[in-house]
XYZ file of C-alpha atoms in Angstrom:
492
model
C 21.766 9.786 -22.731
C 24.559 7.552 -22.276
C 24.214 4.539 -20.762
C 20.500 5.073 -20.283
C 18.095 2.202 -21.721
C 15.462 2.674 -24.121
C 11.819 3.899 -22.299
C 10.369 0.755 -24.223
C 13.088 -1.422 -22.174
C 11.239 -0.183 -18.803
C 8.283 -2.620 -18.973
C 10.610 -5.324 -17.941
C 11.802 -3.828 -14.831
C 8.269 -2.626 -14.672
C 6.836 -6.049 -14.765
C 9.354 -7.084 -12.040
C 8.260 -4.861 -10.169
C 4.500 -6.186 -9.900
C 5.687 -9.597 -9.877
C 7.709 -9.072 -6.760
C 4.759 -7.097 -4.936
C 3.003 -10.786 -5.567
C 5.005 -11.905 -2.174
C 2.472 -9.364 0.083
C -0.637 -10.268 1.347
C -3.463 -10.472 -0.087
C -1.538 -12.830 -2.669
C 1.142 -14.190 -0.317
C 3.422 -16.066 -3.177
C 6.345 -15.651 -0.900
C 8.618 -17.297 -4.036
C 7.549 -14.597 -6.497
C 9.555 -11.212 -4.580
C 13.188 -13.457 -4.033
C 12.585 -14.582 -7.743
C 11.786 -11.210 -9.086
C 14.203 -9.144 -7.185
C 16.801 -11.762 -8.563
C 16.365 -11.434 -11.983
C 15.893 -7.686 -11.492
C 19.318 -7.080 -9.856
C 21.079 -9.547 -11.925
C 19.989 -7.275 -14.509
C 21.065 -3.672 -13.216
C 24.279 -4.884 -11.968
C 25.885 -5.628 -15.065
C 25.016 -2.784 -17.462
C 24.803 0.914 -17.226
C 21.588 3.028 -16.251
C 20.250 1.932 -13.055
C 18.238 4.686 -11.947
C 15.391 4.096 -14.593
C 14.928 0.521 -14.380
C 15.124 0.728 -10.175
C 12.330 3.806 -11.066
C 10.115 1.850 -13.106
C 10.916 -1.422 -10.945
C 9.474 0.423 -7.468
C 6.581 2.195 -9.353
C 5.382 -1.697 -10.416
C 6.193 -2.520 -6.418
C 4.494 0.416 -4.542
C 1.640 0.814 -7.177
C 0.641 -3.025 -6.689
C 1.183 -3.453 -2.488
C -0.171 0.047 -1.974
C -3.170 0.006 -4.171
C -5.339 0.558 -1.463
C -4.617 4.177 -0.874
C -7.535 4.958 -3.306
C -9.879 3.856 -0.506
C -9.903 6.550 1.125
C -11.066 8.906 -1.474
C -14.133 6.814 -2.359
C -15.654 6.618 0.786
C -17.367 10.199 -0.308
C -16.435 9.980 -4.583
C -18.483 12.367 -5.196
C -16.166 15.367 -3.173
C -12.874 13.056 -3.109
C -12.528 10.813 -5.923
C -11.309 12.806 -8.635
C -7.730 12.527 -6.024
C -7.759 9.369 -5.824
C -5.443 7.852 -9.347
C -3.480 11.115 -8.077
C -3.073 9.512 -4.747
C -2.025 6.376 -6.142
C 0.263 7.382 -8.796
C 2.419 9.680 -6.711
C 2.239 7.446 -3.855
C 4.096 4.768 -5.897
C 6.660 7.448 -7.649
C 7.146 8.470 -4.008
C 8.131 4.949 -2.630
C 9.983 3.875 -5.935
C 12.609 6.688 -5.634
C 13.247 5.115 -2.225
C 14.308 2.339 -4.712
C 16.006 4.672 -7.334
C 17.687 7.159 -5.575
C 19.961 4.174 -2.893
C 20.593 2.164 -6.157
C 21.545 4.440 -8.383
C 24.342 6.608 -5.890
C 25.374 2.743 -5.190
C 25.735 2.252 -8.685
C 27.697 4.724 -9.359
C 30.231 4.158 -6.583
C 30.877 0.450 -8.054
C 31.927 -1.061 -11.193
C 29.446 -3.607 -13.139
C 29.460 -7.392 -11.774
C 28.778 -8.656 -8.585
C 30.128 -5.776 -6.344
C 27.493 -3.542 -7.753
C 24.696 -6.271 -7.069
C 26.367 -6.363 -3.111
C 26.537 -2.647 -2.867
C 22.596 -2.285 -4.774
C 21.210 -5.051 -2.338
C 22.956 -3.459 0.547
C 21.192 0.230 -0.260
C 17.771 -1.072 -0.543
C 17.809 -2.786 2.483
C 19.512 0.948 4.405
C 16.386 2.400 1.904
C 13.680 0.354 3.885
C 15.303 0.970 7.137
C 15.110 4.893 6.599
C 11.615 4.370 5.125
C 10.521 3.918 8.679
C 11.662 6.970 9.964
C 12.017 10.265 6.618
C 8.938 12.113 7.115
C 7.488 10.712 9.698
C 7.689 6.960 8.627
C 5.633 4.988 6.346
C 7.165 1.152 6.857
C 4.948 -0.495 4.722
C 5.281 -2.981 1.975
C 8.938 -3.767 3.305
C 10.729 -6.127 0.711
C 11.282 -8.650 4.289
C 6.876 -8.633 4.484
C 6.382 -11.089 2.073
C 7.705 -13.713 4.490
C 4.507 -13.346 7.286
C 2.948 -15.963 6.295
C 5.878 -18.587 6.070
C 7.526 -20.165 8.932
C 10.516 -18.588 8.333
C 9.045 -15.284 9.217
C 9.725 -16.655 13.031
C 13.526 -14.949 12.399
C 12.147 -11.865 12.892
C 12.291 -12.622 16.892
C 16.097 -12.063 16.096
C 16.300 -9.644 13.062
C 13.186 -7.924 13.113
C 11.204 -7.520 9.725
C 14.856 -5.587 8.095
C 16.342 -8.887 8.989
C 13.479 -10.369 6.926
C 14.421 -7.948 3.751
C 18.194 -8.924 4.419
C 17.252 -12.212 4.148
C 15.107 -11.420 0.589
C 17.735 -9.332 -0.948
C 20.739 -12.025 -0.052
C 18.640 -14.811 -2.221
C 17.976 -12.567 -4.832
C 21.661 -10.744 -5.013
C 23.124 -14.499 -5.136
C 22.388 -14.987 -9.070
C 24.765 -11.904 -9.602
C 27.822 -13.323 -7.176
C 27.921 -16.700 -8.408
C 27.248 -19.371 -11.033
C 23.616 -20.494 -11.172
C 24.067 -23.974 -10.007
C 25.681 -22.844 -6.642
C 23.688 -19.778 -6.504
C 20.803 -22.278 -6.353
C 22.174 -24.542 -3.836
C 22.997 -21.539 -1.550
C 19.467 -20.227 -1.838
C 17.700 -23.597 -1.185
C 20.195 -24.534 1.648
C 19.134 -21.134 3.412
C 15.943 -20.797 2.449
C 15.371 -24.639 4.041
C 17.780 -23.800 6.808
C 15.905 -20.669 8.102
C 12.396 -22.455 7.108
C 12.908 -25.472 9.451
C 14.368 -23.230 12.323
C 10.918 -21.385 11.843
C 9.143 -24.162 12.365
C 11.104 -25.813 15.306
C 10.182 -22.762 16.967
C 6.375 -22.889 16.255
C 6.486 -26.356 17.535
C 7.472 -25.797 20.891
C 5.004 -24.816 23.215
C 3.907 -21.782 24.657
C 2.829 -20.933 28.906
C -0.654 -21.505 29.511
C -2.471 -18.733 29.083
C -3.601 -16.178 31.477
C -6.707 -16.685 33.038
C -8.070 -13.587 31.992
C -11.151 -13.519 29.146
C -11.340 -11.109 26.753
C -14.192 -10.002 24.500
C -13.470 -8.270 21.357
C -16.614 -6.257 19.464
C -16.715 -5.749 15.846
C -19.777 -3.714 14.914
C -18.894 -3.232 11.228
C -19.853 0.309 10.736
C -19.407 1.212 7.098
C -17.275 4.013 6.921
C -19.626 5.675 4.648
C -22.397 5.255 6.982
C -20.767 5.774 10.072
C -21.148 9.777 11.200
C -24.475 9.304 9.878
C -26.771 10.675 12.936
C -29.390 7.946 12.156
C -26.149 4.922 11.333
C -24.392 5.765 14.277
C -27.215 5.075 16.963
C -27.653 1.635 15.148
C -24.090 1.028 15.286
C -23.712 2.353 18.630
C -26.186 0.039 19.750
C -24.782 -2.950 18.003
C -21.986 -2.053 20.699
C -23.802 -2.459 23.315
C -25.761 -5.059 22.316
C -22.487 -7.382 21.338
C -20.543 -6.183 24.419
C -23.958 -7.595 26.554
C -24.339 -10.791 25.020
C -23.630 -13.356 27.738
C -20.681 -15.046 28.691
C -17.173 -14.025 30.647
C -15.580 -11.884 30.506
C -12.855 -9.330 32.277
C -12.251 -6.603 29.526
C -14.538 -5.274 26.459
C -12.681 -3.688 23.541
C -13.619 -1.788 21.111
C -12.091 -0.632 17.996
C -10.805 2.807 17.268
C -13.127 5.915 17.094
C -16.113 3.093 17.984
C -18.322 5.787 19.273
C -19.444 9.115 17.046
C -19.277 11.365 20.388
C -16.451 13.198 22.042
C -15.687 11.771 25.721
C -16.278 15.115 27.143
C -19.961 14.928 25.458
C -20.373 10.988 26.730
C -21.249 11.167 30.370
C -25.770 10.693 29.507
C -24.309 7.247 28.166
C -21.268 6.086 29.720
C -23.825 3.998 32.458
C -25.650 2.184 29.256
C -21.822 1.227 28.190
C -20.652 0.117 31.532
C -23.279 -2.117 32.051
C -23.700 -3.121 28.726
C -19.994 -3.897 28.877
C -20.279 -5.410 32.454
C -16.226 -5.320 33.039
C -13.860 -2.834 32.680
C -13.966 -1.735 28.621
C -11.366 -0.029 26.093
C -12.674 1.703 23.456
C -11.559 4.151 21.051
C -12.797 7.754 21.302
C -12.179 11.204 20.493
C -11.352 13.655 22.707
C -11.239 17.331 23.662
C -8.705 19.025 25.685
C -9.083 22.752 25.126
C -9.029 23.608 21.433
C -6.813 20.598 20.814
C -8.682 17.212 19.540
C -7.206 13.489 20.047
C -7.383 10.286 18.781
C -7.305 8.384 22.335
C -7.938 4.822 23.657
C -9.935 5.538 27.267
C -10.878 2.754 30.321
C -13.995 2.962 31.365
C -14.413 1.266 34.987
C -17.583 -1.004 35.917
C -18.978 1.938 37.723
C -18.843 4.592 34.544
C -15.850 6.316 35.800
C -13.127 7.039 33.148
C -9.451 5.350 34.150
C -6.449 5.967 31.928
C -6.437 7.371 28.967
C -3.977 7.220 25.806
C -3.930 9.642 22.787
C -2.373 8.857 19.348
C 1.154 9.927 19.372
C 2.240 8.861 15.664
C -0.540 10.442 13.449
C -0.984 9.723 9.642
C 0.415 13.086 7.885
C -2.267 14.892 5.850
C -4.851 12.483 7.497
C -5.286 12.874 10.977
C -3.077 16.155 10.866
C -1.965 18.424 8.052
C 1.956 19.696 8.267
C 1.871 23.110 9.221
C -2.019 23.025 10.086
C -2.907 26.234 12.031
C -1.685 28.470 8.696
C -3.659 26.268 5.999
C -6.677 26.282 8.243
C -6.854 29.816 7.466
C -7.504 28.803 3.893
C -9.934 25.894 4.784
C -7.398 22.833 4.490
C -7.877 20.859 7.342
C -7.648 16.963 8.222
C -8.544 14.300 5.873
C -9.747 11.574 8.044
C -9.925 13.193 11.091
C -13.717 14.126 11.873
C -13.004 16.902 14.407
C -11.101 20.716 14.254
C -8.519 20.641 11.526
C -6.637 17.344 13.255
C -5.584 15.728 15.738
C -3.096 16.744 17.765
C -0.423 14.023 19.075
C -0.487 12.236 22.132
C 3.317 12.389 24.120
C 4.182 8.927 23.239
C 4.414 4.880 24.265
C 2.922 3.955 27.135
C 2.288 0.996 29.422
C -1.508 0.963 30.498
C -3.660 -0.908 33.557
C -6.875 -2.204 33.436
C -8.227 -3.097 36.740
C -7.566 -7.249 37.004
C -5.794 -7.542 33.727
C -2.232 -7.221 32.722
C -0.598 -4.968 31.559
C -0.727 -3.672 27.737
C 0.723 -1.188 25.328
C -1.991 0.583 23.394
C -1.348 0.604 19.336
C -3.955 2.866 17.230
C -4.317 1.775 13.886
C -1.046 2.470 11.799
C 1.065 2.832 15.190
C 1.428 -0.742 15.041
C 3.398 -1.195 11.543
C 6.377 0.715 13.157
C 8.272 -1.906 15.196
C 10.272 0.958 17.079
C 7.640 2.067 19.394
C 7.689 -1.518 20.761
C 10.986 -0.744 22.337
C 12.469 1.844 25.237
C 9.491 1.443 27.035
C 10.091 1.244 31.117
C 8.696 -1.859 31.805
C 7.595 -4.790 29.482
C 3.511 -5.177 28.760
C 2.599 -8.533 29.124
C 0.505 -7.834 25.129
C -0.154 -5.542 22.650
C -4.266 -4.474 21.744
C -4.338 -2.795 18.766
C -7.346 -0.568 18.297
C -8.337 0.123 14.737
C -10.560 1.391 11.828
C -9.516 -0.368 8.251
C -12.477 0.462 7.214
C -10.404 3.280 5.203
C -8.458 0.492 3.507
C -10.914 -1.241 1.284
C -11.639 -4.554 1.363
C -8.648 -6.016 -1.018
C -5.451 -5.646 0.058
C -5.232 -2.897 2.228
C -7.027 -4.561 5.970
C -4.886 -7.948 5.169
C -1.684 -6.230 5.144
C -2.032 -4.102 8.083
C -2.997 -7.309 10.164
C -0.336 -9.017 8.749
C 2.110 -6.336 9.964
C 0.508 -6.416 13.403
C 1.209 -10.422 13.268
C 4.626 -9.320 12.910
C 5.066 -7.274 15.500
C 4.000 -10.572 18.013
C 6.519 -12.372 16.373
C 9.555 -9.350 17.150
C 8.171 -8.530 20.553
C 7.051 -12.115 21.950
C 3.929 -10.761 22.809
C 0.765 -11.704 22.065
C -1.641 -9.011 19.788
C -5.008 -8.174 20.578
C -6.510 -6.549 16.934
C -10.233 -4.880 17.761
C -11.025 -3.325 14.178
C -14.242 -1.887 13.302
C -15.056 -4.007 10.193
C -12.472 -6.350 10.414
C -10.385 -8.115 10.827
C -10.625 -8.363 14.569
C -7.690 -10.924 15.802
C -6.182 -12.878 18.825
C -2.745 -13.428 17.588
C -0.149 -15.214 20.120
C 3.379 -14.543 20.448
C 3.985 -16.670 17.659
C 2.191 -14.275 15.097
C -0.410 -16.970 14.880
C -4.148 -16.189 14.305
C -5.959 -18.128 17.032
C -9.809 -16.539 16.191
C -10.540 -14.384 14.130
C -13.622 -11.995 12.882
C -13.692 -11.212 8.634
C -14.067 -8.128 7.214
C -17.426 -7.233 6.971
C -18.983 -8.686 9.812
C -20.514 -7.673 13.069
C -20.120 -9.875 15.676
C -17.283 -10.746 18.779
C -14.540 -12.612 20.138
C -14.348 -14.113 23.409
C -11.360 -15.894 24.159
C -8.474 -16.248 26.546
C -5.815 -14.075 26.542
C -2.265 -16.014 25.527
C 0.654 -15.649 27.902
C 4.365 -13.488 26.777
C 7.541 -15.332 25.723
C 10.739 -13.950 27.408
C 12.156 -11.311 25.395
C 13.432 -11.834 21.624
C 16.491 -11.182 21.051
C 14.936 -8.159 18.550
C 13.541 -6.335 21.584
C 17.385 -6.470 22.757
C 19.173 -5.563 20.266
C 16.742 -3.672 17.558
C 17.874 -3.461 14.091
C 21.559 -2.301 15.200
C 23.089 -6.043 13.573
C 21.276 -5.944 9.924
C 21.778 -1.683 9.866
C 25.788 -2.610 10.870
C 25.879 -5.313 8.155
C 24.386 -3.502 5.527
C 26.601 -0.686 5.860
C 29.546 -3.166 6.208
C 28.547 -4.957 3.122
C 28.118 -1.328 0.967
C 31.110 -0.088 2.344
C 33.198 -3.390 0.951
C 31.529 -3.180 -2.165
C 31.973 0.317 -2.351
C 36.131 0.192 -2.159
C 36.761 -2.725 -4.592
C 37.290 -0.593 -7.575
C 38.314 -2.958 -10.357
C 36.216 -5.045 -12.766
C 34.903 -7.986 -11.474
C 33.699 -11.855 -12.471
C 31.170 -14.160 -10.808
C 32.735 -15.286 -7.395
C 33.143 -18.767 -8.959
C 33.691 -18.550 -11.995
C-alpha cells in the first residue's frame, strides 16, 4: 500500500523499540528511552506510514518491560505453560497499539516535519494517560518510568509520573523541531536543569521520624510451594517465628495472602499470631463474606481480636476476577491467581486505616499501588502508604524490580513515605523521597525493623493531579493539529 514501508524496514523501529525499554528497571539506562524515542520519531515524522513502524516500535517496548507476564504461567508449567509465549505476545500487541493507534490518527491530521513529531509526542503521552484508566487500567511501563532511579525523577512531586513521560517525549521530539546542535543544547540544558532541581530537593532534609518501630516479615514462600499443606505450616511458622524474634516494635506486617487460611477459619491460631507478633499486626488474608471471597488486609489487636479490615478494590482482570465471572463459571473458567471461588470480589474502595498507637495509613495490595489516582480524593491525608504484596508471581528478573520501583514513585508524588511487605521480596522502607532506606532481596526470609519516616506537606501532584500535563498535551496536539501547511525545522 501506499505510503506503507517495506515489512523488512520494521526491524528498525523494532529495535527501537527494545532499546528504549532499556530505560526500565531491571536495566535502568535512563539515556537509552530519550535516545531511542528520538531517533524513532524523527523518523515517523517525516515520511508516510506511521502506524507500522509505531506497531512494531511498541511490540519491541511492551515485549521487553513486560516480559515478566510469563511468570505466572510457570509457576504450575505443566497445566499453564503452553499460555504463556501467548500471554506475552498479545500482551505486547495489546500495549503497542496504545502506541499505533494515537500516532497514527495524529499522523494523519498533520503534514510531515516537525508538527507531526509535536502532534505524535503529544498522543503518546494522552496514550499513557488513558492507559491508566481503558479497561480497568494497566499503568505500567510508562515512557516517564525510566526516570526512578535518577534525581530528576523528584519532578514527579509536581507532574506526577505523566509529567515524567512529558518530560521523555519533549527530549526526544526536539531532534524533529530543530537543528541538531540546538536540539542538543536544549536537551542538555533541561535535562541538567531538572537533574540539579532533583537533587537540591534530595538534599534538604526531612522531619525526624516518628517514633514508632515497625517490623516488616518476609517469609519467602515460593509460590510453587506455597498452598502446599505440608509448605504452608513451615512458612506459616517462619511467620511467627520472624514476627517473635526480639526487639521493638509497635506494628508487624505481613505481606499479602501471608497465611493459607481464610480469616473466618483462623480463630484456633489467631492467639499463636498475636503473641508471636506481640503488637498490633497487618497481614494479608483472604476472606469470606457469604459466597463472596476477598483479597483483604486485616488488624489483628494484641489480644487476638480482629480491628479494621480492608478488601482489594482494584483487582487484576482475569486474575483475581474473570469479566463476566458468574456465566463462565458455569463452564469451569474461574480466577487465575485467585485461590478461592471463581475470584475475588472487590472491596468499595480507598481508605484511611488505624492501628492502635500508630498513624494513620492507606492500605495498597499489590498492583493497587502502580495507579497514582487512588492516592488522591481521600478525606483525610495518611501520614504513609504500606503496601502489602506477593511478587512472587513476577519472576525474579524484571518483573518484582519494577513494581517496587513504581511504589518508590508513588512516595515521591504523594510525599509520603512507603512501607513494601512482599512475600519474597523485595520488602522496603522507602521515605518520602522515593529513597530505599532498608531493604530485604528477593529470595530471602528474614525482617525489617526500622523507624517509620515522617510525611512532607503535600506535593503539589496531590493538588493538582495530572490536570497541567493532560491540558498541555491536548494544547500542544491541538496546535499541531491546525497548522496545515508543510513545514521546516524551527531553525532552520
Amino acid at each position: 500500500m501506499p505510503g506503507r514501508p517495506p515489512l523488512r524496514q520494521l526491524w528498525i523501529p523494532l529495535a527501537l523499540g527494545l532499546v528504549a525499554a532499556l530505560g526500565l528497571p531491571p536495566f535502568g539506562l535512563w539515556i537509552a528511552t530519550p535516545l531511542a524515542l528520538a531517533i524513532l520519531i524523527h523518523r515517523v515524522a517525516r515520511r508516510g506510514g506511521v502506524f507500522l513502524p509505531m506497531l512494531a516500535a511498541g511490540f519491541g517496548w511492551f515485549a521487553l518491560s513486560m516480559s515478566w507476564i510469563v511468570e505466572p504461567f510457570l509457576v504450575e508449567p505443566e497445566i499453564h505453560g503452553w499460555m504463556a509465549p501467548f500471554a506475552l505476545v498479545l500482551m505486547a500487541l495489546g500495549g503497542a497499539l496504545f502506541w499505533a493507534v494515537p500516532a497514527a490518527l495524529a499522523a494523519r491530521l498533520t503534514v510531515p516535519g516537525p508538527c507531526r513529531a509535536i502532534a505524535i509526542a503529544a498522543s503518546l503521552l494522552l496514550s499513557d494517560w488513558l492507559r491508566g484508566w481503558i479497561f480497568t487500567g494497566l499503568p505500567w511501563a510508562l515512557i516517564g518510568h525510566a526516570w526512578i532511579d535518577t534525581p530528576l525523577a523528584q519532578t514527579a512531586a509536581w507532574t506526577g509520573a505523566l509529567g515524567l513521560g512529558a518530560i521523555t517525549l519533549t527530549l526526544a521530539a526536539l531532534p524533529a523541531l530543530i537543528r541538531p546542535l540546538p536540539a542538543v543544547v536544549l536537551a542538555v540544558a533541561l535535562t541538567g536543569g531538572l537533574w540539579s532541581a532533583g537533587l537540591a530537593r534530595l538534599s534538604q532534609p526531612l522531619r525526624p521520624d516518628s517514633p514508632a518501630r515497625l517490623r516488616i516479615v518476609q517469609p519467602n514462600a515460593q509460590q510453587d510451594l506455597k498452598w502446599d499443606p505440608q509448605w504452608a505450616a513451615v512458612f506459616f511458622q517462619r511467620l511467627l517465628d520472624l514476627s517473635a524474634e526480639p526487639g521493638r516494635r509497635d506494628v508487624v506486617i505481613w505481606p499479602e495472602t501471608a497465611v493459607n487460611f481464610l480469616l473466618e477459619d483462623a480463630d484456633p491460631v489467631l492467639p499463636a499470631m498475636a503473641q508471636a507478633a506481640g503488637a498490633p499486626l497487618v497481614l494479608g488474608i483472604q476472606r469470606r463474606d457469604g459466597s463472596r471471597f476477598y483479597n483483604s488486609l486485616v488488624t489483628l489487636n494484641p489480644d487476638a481480636t480482629i480491628g479494621a479490615v480492608y478488601d482489594k478494590f482494584h483487582l487484576v482482570p482475569f486474575g483475581e476476577y474473570v469479566p463476566w465471572g458468574d456465566a463462565l463459571a458455569r463452564i469451569g473458567i474461574g480466577a487465575f491467581v485467585a485461590q478461592q471461588g471463581n475470584g475475588y470480589s472487590a472491596g468499595p474502595g480507598p481508605v484511611v486505616m488505624q492501628v492502635p498507637g500508630m498513624p494513620d495509613f492507606q492500605p495498597l495490595i499489590c498492583y493497587e499501588a502502580i495507579f497514582p489516582q487512588h492516592l488522591r480524593g481521600l478525606d483525610q491525608r495518611p501520614s504513609w502508604l504500606l503496601q502489602a504484596t506477593n511478587d512472587a508471581w513476577f519472576g525474579k528478573f524484571s518483573g518484582p524490580y519494577q513494581h517496587l520501583a513504581q511504589a518508590r514513585l508513588r512516595a515521591i508524588e504523594s510525599g509520603l513515605p512507603l512501607i513494601r511487605a512482599a512475600n519474597t521480596g523485595i520488602s522496603a522502607v522507602i521515605d518520602p523521597h522515593g529513597r530505599i532506606r532498608q531493604s530485604l532481596p528477593l529470595g530471602v526470609a528474614g525482617k525489617i525493623d526500622a523507624a517509620l519516616p515522617a510525611p512532607l506537606p503535600q506535593t503539589p501532584w496531590m493538588r493538582w493531579g495530572n490536570a497541567p500535563v493532560i491540558l498541555l498535551a491536548a494544547l500542544m496536539l491541538g496546535l499541531a493539529i491546525t497548522r496545515r501547511r508543510p513545514d521546516r525545522n524551527l531553525l532552520a
